[in-house]
PDB file of N, CA and C in Angstrom:
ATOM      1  N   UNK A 649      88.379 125.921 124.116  1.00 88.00           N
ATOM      2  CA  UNK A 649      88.140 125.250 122.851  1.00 88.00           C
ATOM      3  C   UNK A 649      89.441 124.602 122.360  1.00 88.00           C
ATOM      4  N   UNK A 650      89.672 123.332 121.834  1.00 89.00           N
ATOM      5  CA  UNK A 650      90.673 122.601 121.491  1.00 89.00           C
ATOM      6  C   UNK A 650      91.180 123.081 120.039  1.00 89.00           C
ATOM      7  N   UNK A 651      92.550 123.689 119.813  1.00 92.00           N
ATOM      8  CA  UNK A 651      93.013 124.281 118.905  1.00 92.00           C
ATOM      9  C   UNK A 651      93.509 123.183 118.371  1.00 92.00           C
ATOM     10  N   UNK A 652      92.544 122.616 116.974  1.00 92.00           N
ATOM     11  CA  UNK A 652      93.553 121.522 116.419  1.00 92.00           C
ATOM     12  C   UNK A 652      94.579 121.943 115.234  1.00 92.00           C
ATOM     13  N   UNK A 653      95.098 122.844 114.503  1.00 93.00           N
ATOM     14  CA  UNK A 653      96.193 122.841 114.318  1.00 93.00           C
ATOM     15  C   UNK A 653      97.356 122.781 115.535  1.00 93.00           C
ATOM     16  N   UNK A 654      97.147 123.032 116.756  1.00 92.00           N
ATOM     17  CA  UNK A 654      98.327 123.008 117.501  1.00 92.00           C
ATOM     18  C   UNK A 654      98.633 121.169 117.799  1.00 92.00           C
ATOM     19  N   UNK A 655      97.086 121.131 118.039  1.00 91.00           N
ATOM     20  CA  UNK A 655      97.120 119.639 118.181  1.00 91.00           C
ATOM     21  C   UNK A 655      97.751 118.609 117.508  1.00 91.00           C
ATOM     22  N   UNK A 656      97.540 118.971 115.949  1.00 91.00           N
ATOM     23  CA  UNK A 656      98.274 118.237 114.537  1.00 91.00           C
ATOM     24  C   UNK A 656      99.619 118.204 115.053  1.00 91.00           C
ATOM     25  N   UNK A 657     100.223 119.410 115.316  1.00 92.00           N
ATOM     26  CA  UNK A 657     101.566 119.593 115.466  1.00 92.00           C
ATOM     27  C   UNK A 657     102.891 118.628 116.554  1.00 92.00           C
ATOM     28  N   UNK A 658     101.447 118.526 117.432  1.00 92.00           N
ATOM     29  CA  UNK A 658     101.584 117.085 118.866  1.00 92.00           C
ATOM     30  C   UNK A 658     101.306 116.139 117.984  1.00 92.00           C
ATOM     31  N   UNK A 659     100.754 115.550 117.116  1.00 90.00           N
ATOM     32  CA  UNK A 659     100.205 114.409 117.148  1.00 90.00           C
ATOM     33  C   UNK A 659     101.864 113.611 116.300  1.00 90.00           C
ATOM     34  N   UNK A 660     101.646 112.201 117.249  1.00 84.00           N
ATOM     35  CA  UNK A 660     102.493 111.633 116.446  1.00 84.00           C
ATOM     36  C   UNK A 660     102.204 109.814 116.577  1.00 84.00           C
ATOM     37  N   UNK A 661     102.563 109.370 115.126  1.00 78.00           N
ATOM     38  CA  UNK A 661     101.484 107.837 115.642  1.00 78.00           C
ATOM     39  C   UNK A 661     102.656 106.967 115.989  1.00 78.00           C
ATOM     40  N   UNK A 662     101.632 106.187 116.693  1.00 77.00           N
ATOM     41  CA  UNK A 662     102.377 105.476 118.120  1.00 77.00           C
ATOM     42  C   UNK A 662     102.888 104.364 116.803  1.00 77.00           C
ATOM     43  N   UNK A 663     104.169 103.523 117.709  1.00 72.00           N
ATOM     44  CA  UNK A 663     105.136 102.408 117.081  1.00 72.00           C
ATOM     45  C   UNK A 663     104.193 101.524 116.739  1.00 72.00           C
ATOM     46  N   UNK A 664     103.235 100.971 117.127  1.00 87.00           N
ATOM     47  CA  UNK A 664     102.324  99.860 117.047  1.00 87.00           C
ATOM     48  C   UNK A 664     101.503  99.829 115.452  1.00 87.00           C
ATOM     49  N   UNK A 665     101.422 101.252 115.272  1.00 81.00           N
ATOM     50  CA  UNK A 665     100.827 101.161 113.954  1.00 81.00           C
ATOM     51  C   UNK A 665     101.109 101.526 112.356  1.00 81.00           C
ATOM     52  N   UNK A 666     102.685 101.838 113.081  1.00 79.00           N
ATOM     53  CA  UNK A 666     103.769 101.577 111.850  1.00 79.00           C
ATOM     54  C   UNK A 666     104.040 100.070 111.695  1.00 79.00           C
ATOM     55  N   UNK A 667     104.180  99.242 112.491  1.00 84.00           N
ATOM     56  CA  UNK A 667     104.521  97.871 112.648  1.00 84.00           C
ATOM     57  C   UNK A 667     103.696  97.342 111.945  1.00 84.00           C
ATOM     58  N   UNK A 668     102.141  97.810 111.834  1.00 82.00           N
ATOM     59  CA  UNK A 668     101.604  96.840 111.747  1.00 82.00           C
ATOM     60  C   UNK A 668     101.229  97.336 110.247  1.00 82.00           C
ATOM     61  N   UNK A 669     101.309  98.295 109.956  1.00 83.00           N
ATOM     62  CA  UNK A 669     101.099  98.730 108.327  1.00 83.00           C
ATOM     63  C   UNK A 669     102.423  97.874 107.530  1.00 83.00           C
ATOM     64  N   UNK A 670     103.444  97.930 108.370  1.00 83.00           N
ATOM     65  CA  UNK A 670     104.538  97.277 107.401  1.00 83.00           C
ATOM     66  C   UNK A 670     104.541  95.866 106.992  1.00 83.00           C
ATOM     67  N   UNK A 671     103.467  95.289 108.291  1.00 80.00           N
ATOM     68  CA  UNK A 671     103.057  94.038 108.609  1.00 80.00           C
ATOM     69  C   UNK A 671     102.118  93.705 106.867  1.00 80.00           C
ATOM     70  N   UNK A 672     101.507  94.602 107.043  1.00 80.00           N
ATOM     71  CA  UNK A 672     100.004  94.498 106.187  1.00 80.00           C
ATOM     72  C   UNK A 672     100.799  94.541 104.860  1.00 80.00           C
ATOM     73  N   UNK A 673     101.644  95.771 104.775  1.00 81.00           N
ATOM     74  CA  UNK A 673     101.954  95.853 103.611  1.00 81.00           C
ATOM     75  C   UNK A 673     102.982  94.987 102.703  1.00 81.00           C
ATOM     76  N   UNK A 674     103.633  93.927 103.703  1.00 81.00           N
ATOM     77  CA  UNK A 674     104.822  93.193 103.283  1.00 81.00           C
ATOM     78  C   UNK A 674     104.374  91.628 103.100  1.00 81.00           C
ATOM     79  N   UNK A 675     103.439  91.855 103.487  1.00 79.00           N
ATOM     80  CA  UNK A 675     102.380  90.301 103.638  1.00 79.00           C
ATOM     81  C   UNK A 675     101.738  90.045 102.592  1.00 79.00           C
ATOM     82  N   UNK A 676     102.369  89.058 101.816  1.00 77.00           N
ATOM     83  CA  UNK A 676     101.638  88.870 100.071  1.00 77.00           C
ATOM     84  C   UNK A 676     100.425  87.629 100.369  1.00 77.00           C
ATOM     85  N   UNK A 677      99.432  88.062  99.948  1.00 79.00           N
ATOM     86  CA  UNK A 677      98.181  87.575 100.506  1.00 79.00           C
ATOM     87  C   UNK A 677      97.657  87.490  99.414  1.00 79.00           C
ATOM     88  N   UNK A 678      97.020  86.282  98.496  1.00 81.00           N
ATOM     89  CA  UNK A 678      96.082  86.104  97.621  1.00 81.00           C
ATOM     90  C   UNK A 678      94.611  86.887  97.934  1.00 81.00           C
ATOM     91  N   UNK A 679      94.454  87.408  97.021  1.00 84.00           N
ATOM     92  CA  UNK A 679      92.934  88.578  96.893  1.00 84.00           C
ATOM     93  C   UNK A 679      92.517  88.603  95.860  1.00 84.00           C
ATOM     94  N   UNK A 680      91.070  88.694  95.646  1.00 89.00           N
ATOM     95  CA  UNK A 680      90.060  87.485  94.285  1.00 89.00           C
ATOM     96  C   UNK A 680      90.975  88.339  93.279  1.00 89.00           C
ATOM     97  N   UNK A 681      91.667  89.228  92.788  1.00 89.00           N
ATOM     98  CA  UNK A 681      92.652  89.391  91.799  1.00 89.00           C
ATOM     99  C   UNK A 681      93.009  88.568  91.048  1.00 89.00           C
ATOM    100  N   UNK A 682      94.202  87.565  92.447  1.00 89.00           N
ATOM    101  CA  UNK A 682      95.200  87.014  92.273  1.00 89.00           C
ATOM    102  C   UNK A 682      94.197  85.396  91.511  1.00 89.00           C
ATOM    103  N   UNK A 683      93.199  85.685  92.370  1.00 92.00           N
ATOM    104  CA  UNK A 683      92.030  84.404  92.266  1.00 92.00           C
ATOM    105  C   UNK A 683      91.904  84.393  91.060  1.00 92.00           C
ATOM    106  N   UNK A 684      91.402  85.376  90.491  1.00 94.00           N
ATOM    107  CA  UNK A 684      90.524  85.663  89.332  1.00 94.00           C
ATOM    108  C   UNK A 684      91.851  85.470  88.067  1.00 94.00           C
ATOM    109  N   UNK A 685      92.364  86.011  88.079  1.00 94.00           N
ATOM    110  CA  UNK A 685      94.182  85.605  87.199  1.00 94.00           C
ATOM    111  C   UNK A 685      94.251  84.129  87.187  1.00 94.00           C
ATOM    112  N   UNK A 686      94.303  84.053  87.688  1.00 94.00           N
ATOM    113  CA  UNK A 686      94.586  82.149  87.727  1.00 94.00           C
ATOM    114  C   UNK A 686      93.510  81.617  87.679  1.00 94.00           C
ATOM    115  N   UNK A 687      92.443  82.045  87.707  1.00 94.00           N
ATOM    116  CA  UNK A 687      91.183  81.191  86.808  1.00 94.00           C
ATOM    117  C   UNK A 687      91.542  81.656  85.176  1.00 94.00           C
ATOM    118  N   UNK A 688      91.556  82.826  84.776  1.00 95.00           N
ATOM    119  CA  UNK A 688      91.682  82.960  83.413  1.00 95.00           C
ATOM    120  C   UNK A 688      92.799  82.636  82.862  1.00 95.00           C
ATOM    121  N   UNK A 689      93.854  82.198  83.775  1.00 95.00           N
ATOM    122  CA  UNK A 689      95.073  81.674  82.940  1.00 95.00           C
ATOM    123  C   UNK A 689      95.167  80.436  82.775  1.00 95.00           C
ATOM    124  N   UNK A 690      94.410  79.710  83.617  1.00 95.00           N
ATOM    125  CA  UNK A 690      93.867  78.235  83.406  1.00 95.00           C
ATOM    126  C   UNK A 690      92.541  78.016  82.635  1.00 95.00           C
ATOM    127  N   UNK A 691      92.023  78.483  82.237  1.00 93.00           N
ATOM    128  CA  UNK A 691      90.781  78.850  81.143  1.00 93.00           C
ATOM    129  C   UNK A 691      91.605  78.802  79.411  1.00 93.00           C
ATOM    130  N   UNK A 692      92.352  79.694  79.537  1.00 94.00           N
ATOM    131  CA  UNK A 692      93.143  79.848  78.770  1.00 94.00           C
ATOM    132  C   UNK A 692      94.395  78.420  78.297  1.00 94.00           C
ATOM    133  N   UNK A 693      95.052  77.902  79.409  1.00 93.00           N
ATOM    134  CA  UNK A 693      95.519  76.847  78.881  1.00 93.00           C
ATOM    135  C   UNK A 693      94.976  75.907  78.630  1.00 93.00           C
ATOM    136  N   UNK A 694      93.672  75.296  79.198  1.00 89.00           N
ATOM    137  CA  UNK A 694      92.642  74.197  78.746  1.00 89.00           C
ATOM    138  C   UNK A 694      92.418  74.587  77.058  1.00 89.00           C
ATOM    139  N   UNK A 695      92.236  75.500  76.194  1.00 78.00           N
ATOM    140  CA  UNK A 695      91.829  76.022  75.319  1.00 78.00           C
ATOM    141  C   UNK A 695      92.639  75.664  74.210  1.00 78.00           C
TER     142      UNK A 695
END
């Protein structure tokens, strides 16, 4: 039977998916937020 606390203890995440979280996370990407802000701030200056 596979002892997963020992397993946890092995586990370690591979380079590829630190890279790519730092990727994701450093990457400023408009998202309906950013969308939605700049409709109401232009709503707002027409006004």
């Amino acid at each position: 039977m596979i002892n997963f606390d020992e397993e946890i203890k092995k586990f370690h995440p591979s380079l590829e998916v630190d890279e790519a979280e730092d990727a994701i996370y450093n990457n400023n990407i408009t998202d309906m937020t950013d969308i939605l802000l700049s409709m109401i701030k232009e709503r707002e200056e027409d006004k």
